[in-house]
Short mmCIF file of C-alpha atoms and ligand atoms in Angstrom, two decimals:
data_model
loop_
_atom_site.label_atom_id
_atom_site.label_comp_id
_atom_site.label_asym_id
_atom_site.label_seq_id
_atom_site.Cartn_x
_atom_site.Cartn_y
_atom_site.Cartn_z
CA MET A 1 -12.96 -4.87 17.96
CA ASN A 2 -14.82 -8.74 18.95
CA ASN A 3 -12.07 -11.33 17.55
CA ILE A 4 -13.57 -14.59 18.22
CA ILE A 5 -14.06 -16.47 15.01
CA LYS A 6 -17.35 -18.22 14.13
CA ILE A 7 -17.03 -21.68 13.49
CA THR A 8 -20.18 -23.26 10.86
CA LYS A 9 -18.56 -26.77 10.17
CA SER A 10 -19.98 -28.44 6.17
CA SER A 11 -21.97 -30.67 6.36
CA ARG A 12 -19.90 -33.56 4.28
CA SER A 13 -16.41 -33.60 2.99
CA ASN A 14 -14.94 -33.33 -0.37
CA VAL A 15 -12.11 -34.63 0.77
CA SER A 16 -12.74 -38.38 -0.08
CA ASN A 17 -13.05 -37.00 -3.46
CA VAL A 18 -9.58 -36.55 -4.54
CA ASP A 19 -6.85 -38.79 -5.82
CA PHE A 20 -4.27 -37.72 -3.56
CA ASP A 21 -1.26 -39.36 -5.89
CA ASN A 22 -2.33 -36.77 -8.83
CA ILE A 23 -3.69 -33.26 -7.86
CA PRO A 24 -4.47 -30.91 -10.43
CA PHE A 25 -2.09 -28.07 -9.22
CA GLY A 26 -4.28 -24.78 -8.53
CA ARG A 27 -7.83 -26.76 -9.10
CA THR A 28 -8.98 -28.61 -5.80
CA PHE A 29 -10.42 -26.99 -3.15
CA SER A 30 -11.20 -27.81 0.53
CA ASP A 31 -14.39 -27.73 2.18
CA HIS A 32 -14.05 -24.28 4.32
CA MET A 33 -13.15 -20.73 3.87
CA PHE A 34 -12.12 -17.98 6.31
CA GLU A 35 -14.68 -14.71 5.49
CA ALA A 36 -14.21 -10.69 6.93
CA ASP A 37 -15.65 -7.50 6.42
CA TYR A 38 -14.50 -4.10 6.64
CA ILE A 39 -17.04 -1.58 7.72
CA ASN A 40 -17.50 0.75 9.21
CA GLY A 41 -12.94 2.03 9.74
CA GLU A 42 -12.80 -1.90 11.71
CA TRP A 43 -12.69 -6.11 10.30
CA THR A 44 -16.25 -7.80 11.76
CA ASN A 45 -17.80 -11.05 11.12
CA PHE A 46 -14.70 -13.09 11.52
CA GLU A 47 -16.25 -16.83 10.07
CA ILE A 48 -15.04 -19.96 9.10
CA LYS A 49 -17.90 -21.65 6.80
CA PRO A 50 -18.52 -23.54 3.99
CA PHE A 51 -16.22 -23.49 0.81
CA ASP A 52 -18.84 -21.26 -1.55
CA ARG A 53 -19.01 -19.09 -4.10
CA ILE A 54 -19.13 -15.32 -3.01
CA SER A 55 -21.53 -12.30 -4.51
CA ILE A 56 -20.37 -8.95 -6.19
CA HIS A 57 -22.08 -5.88 -7.27
CA PRO A 58 -21.02 -4.98 -10.59
CA ALA A 59 -19.95 -2.02 -9.68
CA ASN A 60 -16.93 -3.50 -7.28
CA LEU A 61 -14.53 -1.74 -7.26
CA ALA A 62 -11.78 -3.53 -7.08
CA LEU A 63 -13.20 -5.23 -10.47
CA HIS A 64 -13.01 -2.25 -12.47
CA TYR A 65 -9.93 -0.44 -10.23
CA GLY A 66 -7.76 -3.04 -9.31
CA GLN A 67 -7.87 -2.90 -5.29
CA SER A 68 -6.71 -6.79 -5.04
CA ILE A 69 -3.89 -7.90 -2.84
CA PHE A 70 -3.05 -11.84 -1.96
CA GLU A 71 -0.21 -14.45 -0.29
CA GLY A 72 0.30 -17.32 -1.17
CA MET A 73 2.07 -20.18 1.75
CA LYS A 74 2.00 -23.62 2.96
CA ALA A 75 0.78 -25.69 5.67
CA SER A 76 2.62 -28.97 5.49
CA LEU A 77 2.57 -32.51 7.10
CA SER A 78 5.50 -33.39 9.52
CA ILE A 79 7.15 -36.74 8.93
CA ASN A 80 5.39 -37.50 12.35
CA GLY A 81 1.94 -36.38 10.32
CA ASP A 82 1.61 -33.29 12.56
CA PRO A 83 0.24 -30.24 10.51
CA LEU A 84 2.81 -26.89 10.52
CA PHE A 85 3.32 -23.78 9.20
CA PHE A 86 6.84 -22.04 7.70
CA ARG A 87 7.13 -18.44 8.74
CA PRO A 88 3.38 -17.80 8.84
CA GLU A 89 3.23 -14.43 10.80
CA GLN A 90 5.79 -13.33 7.89
CA HIS A 91 3.16 -13.80 5.58
CA SER A 92 0.50 -11.74 8.52
CA ILE A 93 3.58 -8.71 8.24
CA ARG A 94 3.84 -8.55 3.54
CA MET A 95 0.22 -8.68 3.20
CA ASN A 96 -0.49 -5.59 5.62
CA ALA A 97 2.66 -3.66 3.64
CA SER A 98 0.41 -4.86 0.10
CA ALA A 99 -2.26 -3.39 1.95
CA ARG A 100 -0.39 0.35 2.79
CA ARG A 101 0.69 0.57 -1.16
CA MET A 102 -2.91 -0.08 -1.92
CA CYS A 103 -4.56 2.16 0.28
CA MET A 104 -6.37 -0.86 1.99
CA PRO A 105 -6.84 -1.45 5.79
CA GLU A 106 -4.04 -3.56 7.05
CA PHE A 107 -5.66 -6.92 9.01
CA PRO A 108 -5.02 -7.51 12.32
CA GLN A 109 -2.16 -10.36 12.73
CA GLU A 110 -3.61 -11.79 15.49
CA VAL A 111 -6.96 -12.65 13.39
CA PHE A 112 -4.60 -13.81 10.75
CA LEU A 113 -3.41 -16.19 12.22
CA ASP A 114 -5.72 -17.52 14.82
CA ALA A 115 -7.40 -18.00 11.30
CA ILE A 116 -5.26 -19.65 8.99
CA HIS A 117 -4.15 -21.55 12.96
CA LYS A 118 -8.35 -22.76 12.81
CA LEU A 119 -8.60 -23.32 9.34
CA VAL A 120 -5.55 -25.67 8.70
CA ALA A 121 -6.75 -28.01 11.95
CA ILE A 122 -10.90 -28.11 10.27
CA GLU A 123 -9.11 -29.23 7.39
CA LYS A 124 -6.51 -30.91 8.44
CA GLU A 125 -7.47 -34.39 6.36
CA TRP A 126 -7.14 -32.58 3.81
CA ILE A 127 -2.93 -32.17 4.13
CA PRO A 128 -1.44 -34.33 1.53
CA LYS A 129 0.45 -36.74 2.97
CA LYS A 130 3.29 -37.23 0.02
CA LYS A 131 6.52 -35.34 0.87
CA GLY A 132 6.93 -32.09 -0.51
CA SER A 133 3.37 -31.87 -1.35
CA ALA A 134 1.41 -29.27 0.77
CA LEU A 135 -1.47 -27.75 1.63
CA TYR A 136 -1.39 -24.21 -0.14
CA ILE A 137 -2.89 -21.67 1.70
CA ARG A 138 -4.27 -18.29 -0.11
CA PRO A 139 -5.13 -15.49 1.52
CA PHE A 140 -6.79 -12.48 -0.40
CA MET A 141 -8.00 -8.98 0.37
CA PHE A 142 -10.00 -6.78 -2.33
CA ALA A 143 -12.69 -3.64 -2.24
CA ASN A 144 -16.07 -4.49 -1.84
CA GLY A 145 -17.53 -0.94 -2.41
CA GLU A 146 -19.96 -0.27 -5.01
CA PHE A 147 -19.80 2.82 -6.73
CA ILE A 148 -18.36 4.31 -10.22
CA GLY A 149 -15.72 6.71 -9.92
CA VAL A 150 -11.72 6.23 -8.71
CA LYS A 151 -11.41 5.93 -5.21
CA GLU A 152 -10.72 4.21 -2.33
CA SER A 153 -13.13 1.44 -1.11
CA ASP A 154 -14.56 1.91 2.06
CA THR A 155 -15.32 -1.33 2.61
CA TYR A 156 -13.47 -4.66 1.97
CA LYS A 157 -13.17 -8.53 2.22
CA PHE A 158 -11.05 -10.73 3.36
CA ILE A 159 -11.04 -14.24 2.59
CA ILE A 160 -8.73 -17.16 3.10
CA PHE A 161 -9.00 -20.36 0.97
CA THR A 162 -6.77 -24.24 0.57
CA GLY A 163 -6.50 -26.14 -1.75
CA PRO A 164 -4.07 -29.47 -1.75
CA VAL A 165 -0.74 -29.58 -3.94
CA GLY A 166 1.22 -32.27 -5.20
CA PRO A 167 5.02 -31.96 -4.83
CA TYR A 168 6.45 -29.42 -7.35
CA TYR A 169 8.18 -31.42 -9.94
CA ALA A 170 9.61 -28.33 -11.35
CA LYS A 171 11.86 -28.85 -14.27
CA PRO A 172 14.28 -26.42 -15.26
CA VAL A 173 13.56 -23.42 -16.91
CA SER A 174 14.57 -21.59 -19.85
CA LEU A 175 14.27 -18.11 -19.80
CA ILE A 176 13.90 -14.68 -21.86
CA ALA A 177 15.75 -11.39 -20.86
CA GLU A 178 12.93 -9.03 -21.56
CA GLU A 179 14.26 -5.21 -22.36
CA HIS A 180 10.70 -4.24 -23.78
CA TYR A 181 7.82 -4.99 -21.29
CA VAL A 182 8.80 -4.59 -17.66
CA ARG A 183 7.07 -5.97 -14.78
CA ALA A 184 7.70 -2.86 -12.40
CA ALA A 185 8.85 0.34 -11.80
CA VAL A 186 10.75 1.29 -8.06
CA GLY A 187 7.80 4.22 -7.27
CA GLY A 188 5.46 1.31 -8.65
CA VAL A 189 3.59 -1.26 -6.92
CA GLY A 190 6.17 -4.10 -7.84
CA GLU A 191 6.53 -4.93 -4.14
CA ALA A 192 3.40 -5.41 -3.55
CA LYS A 193 1.58 -8.59 -4.00
CA ALA A 194 -1.07 -6.31 -6.17
CA ALA A 195 -3.20 -8.73 -8.56
CA GLY A 196 -2.67 -5.99 -11.16
CA ASN A 197 0.84 -7.04 -11.71
CA TYR A 198 0.57 -10.35 -12.92
CA ALA A 199 -2.02 -9.21 -15.84
CA ALA A 200 0.64 -7.34 -16.75
CA SER A 201 2.92 -10.16 -16.82
CA LEU A 202 0.15 -12.42 -18.45
CA LEU A 203 1.21 -10.65 -22.19
CA PRO A 204 5.25 -10.70 -22.03
CA ALA A 205 5.32 -14.34 -20.48
CA ARG A 206 2.69 -15.41 -23.83
CA LEU A 207 5.99 -13.76 -25.90
CA ALA A 208 8.36 -14.77 -24.40
CA LYS A 209 6.19 -18.86 -24.11
CA GLU A 210 5.64 -17.96 -28.53
CA LYS A 211 9.95 -17.45 -29.04
CA GLY A 212 9.71 -21.20 -26.46
CA TYR A 213 11.15 -20.12 -23.56
CA ASP A 214 9.71 -20.44 -20.33
CA GLN A 215 10.09 -17.60 -18.50
CA ILE A 216 10.36 -13.84 -18.04
CA LEU A 217 14.22 -12.56 -16.98
CA TRP A 218 12.69 -9.80 -15.58
CA LEU A 219 15.09 -6.05 -16.36
CA ASP A 220 14.98 -3.06 -14.14
CA ALA A 221 12.59 -0.43 -15.86
CA VAL A 222 15.53 2.77 -16.52
CA GLU A 223 17.99 0.93 -17.58
CA HIS A 224 16.36 -2.30 -18.73
CA LYS A 225 20.10 -4.52 -17.84
CA TYR A 226 19.34 -4.14 -14.36
CA VAL A 227 17.94 -7.99 -12.99
CA GLN A 228 14.84 -8.05 -10.75
CA GLU A 229 13.58 -11.41 -11.25
CA VAL A 230 12.47 -14.70 -12.82
CA GLY A 231 8.44 -15.23 -13.51
CA THR A 232 6.83 -14.66 -10.33
CA MET A 233 10.26 -15.68 -8.01
CA ASN A 234 12.99 -14.22 -6.73
CA ILE A 235 16.42 -14.38 -8.50
CA PHE A 236 19.50 -15.87 -7.53
CA PHE A 237 22.65 -16.38 -8.95
CA VAL A 238 25.61 -18.72 -7.46
CA ILE A 239 29.38 -17.03 -9.29
CA ASP A 240 32.76 -18.33 -8.16
CA GLY A 241 31.25 -20.11 -5.25
CA LYS A 242 29.89 -17.20 -4.15
CA VAL A 243 25.49 -16.17 -4.44
CA LEU A 244 24.60 -12.94 -5.79
CA THR A 245 20.99 -11.59 -5.78
CA PRO A 246 19.65 -8.55 -6.64
CA LYS A 247 19.18 -5.81 -3.58
CA THR A 248 15.50 -5.25 -2.84
CA ASP A 249 15.11 -1.77 -4.41
CA GLY A 250 11.69 -1.61 -4.15
CA ALA A 251 10.65 -2.74 -7.24
CA ILE A 252 10.93 -6.54 -6.29
CA LEU A 253 9.04 -8.67 -4.44
CA LYS A 254 10.35 -9.12 -0.71
CA GLY A 255 10.38 -12.99 -0.90
CA ILE A 256 10.38 -15.03 2.02
CA THR A 257 11.81 -17.83 0.35
CA ARG A 258 14.44 -15.28 -0.78
CA LYS A 259 15.37 -14.12 2.79
CA THR A 260 14.81 -17.93 3.74
CA VAL A 261 17.47 -18.54 1.44
CA LEU A 262 19.98 -15.44 2.05
CA GLN A 263 19.83 -16.52 6.07
CA LEU A 264 20.56 -20.73 5.13
CA LEU A 265 23.71 -19.29 3.12
CA GLU A 266 24.90 -17.51 5.80
CA ASP A 267 24.26 -20.07 8.66
CA LYS A 268 26.12 -22.05 6.07
CA GLY A 269 28.86 -19.87 5.51
CA ILE A 270 29.19 -19.19 2.28
CA GLU A 271 28.75 -15.50 0.91
CA THR A 272 26.05 -13.69 0.21
CA ILE A 273 25.88 -10.33 -2.03
CA GLU A 274 22.86 -8.37 -2.09
CA GLU A 275 23.35 -5.45 -5.21
CA LEU A 276 21.85 -4.09 -8.25
CA ILE A 277 23.11 -7.24 -10.84
CA ASP A 278 23.76 -6.07 -14.54
CA ILE A 279 23.18 -8.67 -16.65
CA ASN A 280 26.06 -7.94 -18.88
CA ASP A 281 28.50 -9.01 -15.89
CA ILE A 282 26.55 -11.94 -15.71
CA VAL A 283 27.10 -12.90 -19.33
CA GLU A 284 30.98 -11.78 -18.72
CA ALA A 285 31.09 -14.36 -15.35
CA HIS A 286 29.33 -17.07 -17.67
CA LYS A 287 31.98 -16.60 -20.89
CA ALA A 288 34.79 -15.96 -17.73
CA GLY A 289 33.37 -19.92 -16.79
CA LEU A 290 32.62 -18.27 -13.37
CA LEU A 291 28.79 -18.64 -13.33
CA GLN A 292 27.93 -21.65 -11.76
CA GLU A 293 24.30 -22.05 -10.89
CA VAL A 294 21.35 -19.71 -11.87
CA PHE A 295 17.67 -20.08 -9.68
CA GLY A 296 14.01 -19.33 -8.76
CA THR A 297 13.20 -18.95 -5.34
CA GLY A 298 9.36 -19.00 -4.33
CA THR A 299 6.94 -20.75 -2.15
CA ALA A 300 5.40 -22.81 -4.28
CA ALA A 301 9.02 -24.73 -6.27
CA VAL A 302 10.74 -23.15 -3.46
CA VAL A 303 13.74 -23.46 -5.59
CA SER A 304 13.70 -23.50 -9.92
CA HIS A 305 16.90 -24.31 -11.26
CA VAL A 306 17.17 -21.82 -14.51
CA SER A 307 18.66 -24.26 -17.79
CA LYS A 308 19.40 -21.05 -20.19
CA ILE A 309 18.81 -17.49 -20.50
CA MET A 310 18.99 -15.72 -23.79
CA TYR A 311 20.17 -12.33 -23.47
CA ARG A 312 20.24 -10.20 -26.55
CA ASP A 313 21.86 -12.74 -29.54
CA THR A 314 23.78 -14.70 -26.65
CA LEU A 315 22.54 -17.98 -25.17
CA ILE A 316 23.63 -18.80 -21.69
CA GLU A 317 23.74 -22.13 -21.42
CA LEU A 318 24.26 -23.60 -17.48
CA PRO A 319 25.30 -26.53 -16.33
CA PRO A 320 22.71 -30.10 -15.40
CA VAL A 321 21.74 -29.97 -12.27
CA GLU A 322 23.15 -33.06 -11.10
CA ASN A 323 26.46 -30.90 -10.95
CA ARG A 324 25.44 -28.34 -8.85
CA LYS A 325 25.11 -27.71 -5.24
CA VAL A 326 23.78 -24.53 -3.67
CA GLY A 327 20.11 -25.08 -5.38
CA PRO A 328 19.12 -28.59 -4.73
CA MET A 329 20.76 -27.99 -0.72
CA ILE A 330 18.50 -25.12 -0.71
CA LYS A 331 15.74 -27.12 -1.77
CA GLU A 332 17.12 -30.09 0.79
CA THR A 333 17.52 -27.70 3.50
CA ILE A 334 13.94 -26.28 3.59
CA ASP A 335 11.92 -29.48 2.94
CA GLY A 336 14.15 -30.85 5.77
CA LEU A 337 12.66 -28.31 7.86
CA ARG A 338 8.94 -28.84 6.68
CA ALA A 339 9.25 -31.98 7.31
CA GLY A 340 10.79 -31.60 10.52
CA THR A 341 14.32 -33.66 9.62
CA ILE A 342 16.45 -31.02 10.29
CA GLU A 343 16.48 -28.81 13.26
CA ASP A 344 15.26 -25.49 12.78
CA ARG A 345 17.29 -23.20 14.63
CA HIS A 346 15.21 -19.77 13.49
CA ASN A 347 11.81 -20.49 14.50
CA TRP A 348 11.19 -21.17 11.21
CA ILE A 349 8.15 -24.03 12.12
CA VAL A 350 4.90 -23.22 13.88
CA PRO A 351 3.10 -26.10 14.10
CA VAL A 352 -0.80 -25.58 14.17
CA LYS A 353 -2.76 -25.55 17.47
CA GLN A 354 -4.90 -28.61 17.43
CA LEU A 355 -8.39 -27.31 17.68
CA VAL A 356 -10.80 -28.86 20.36
CA ASN A 357 -14.81 -29.28 20.54
CA VAL A 358 -15.46 -28.37 17.09
C1 PLP B 1 5.00 -14.22 -3.99
C2 PLP B 1 6.34 -13.58 -5.25
C3 PLP B 1 7.47 -13.65 -4.67
C4 PLP B 1 7.72 -15.34 -3.81
O1 PLP B 1 8.18 -14.83 -2.39
P1 PLP B 1 7.28 -15.91 -1.29
O2 PLP B 1 7.08 -14.97 -0.56
O3 PLP B 1 8.67 -15.85 -0.86
O4 PLP B 1 6.99 -17.53 -1.66
C5 PLP B 1 8.41 -13.70 -6.19
N1 PLP B 1 7.92 -12.61 -6.68
C6 PLP B 1 6.71 -12.38 -7.01
C7 PLP B 1 6.77 -11.81 -8.39
C8 PLP B 1 5.37 -12.74 -6.39
O5 PLP B 1 4.57 -12.38 -6.43
#
């Protein structure tokens, strides 16, 4: 395998057309993208080239049968203006775990890392400077075979593109516990960042919005009482000074932010518990006055505070964010690590390698 990435630079940059004080989320794309093909049992054609549309055959296997996976990560600037990644290798590892589950080929970690370093180095001017903003990085892979009939594809495409995102001032979200629809069952594909999981969540999310709630609190697929996740985030509860999160059982996506939060809490000497969490126990803790905080975690918002949870006919109202300790502390710590103002004890921060001669 020839691992060298060919670089073709765009003749002009769009960066001067972007209002960095007002970036619309998910609609702005930088000048270049990385592309690779899986052909004849190996990855080839590694190239960074001008961002453009791609052409797809109508019988493309991903469009019909759903072999499509993705990752979401960010590059940000330290207070000294140096671009950096947060735990980038974890995203490569998880992407390959998703690939295995969806019967897709793994993508070599050294090429994944080389590609994001080179792409972000080329797009350095696209990284927003404002605190809390970042260059969002979207690696994804899909079947590229042309065939009608359910089978694993023998060709795939792997692409990485990027786009600036503003600081995510998430207002606290209201949740409704979902007892009919499920996100994932043990043995299913809930642990994979597989495209179809998000399609399946759209209808329940719309119904929740119609009832006046921002997000769904997902419950397990068998007993409909064990808490899984919130929307597309992992979930944490602070009860009587201890921090609880559902244990990963095969149906819960293994968030990198989740793992980071557990380590940060351990570092601070705060007790963490990973276990099956019965929604009825959360109601009981609330009634006893012991439920202090609920928050979701993920790369996009880092921490998203929960304002209230509706479960059957019980409405759990949580204390105002100003009175919370754990969620805000986590958000500040992760933002601080990314800005380089908090000591990186675990080597989570990886400076983007500078490119010479491009
Ligand atoms: C991506 C994702 C998360 C969060 O994962 P991070 O690695 O923390 O960004 C949580 N739940 C779901 C369903 C996800 O897709």
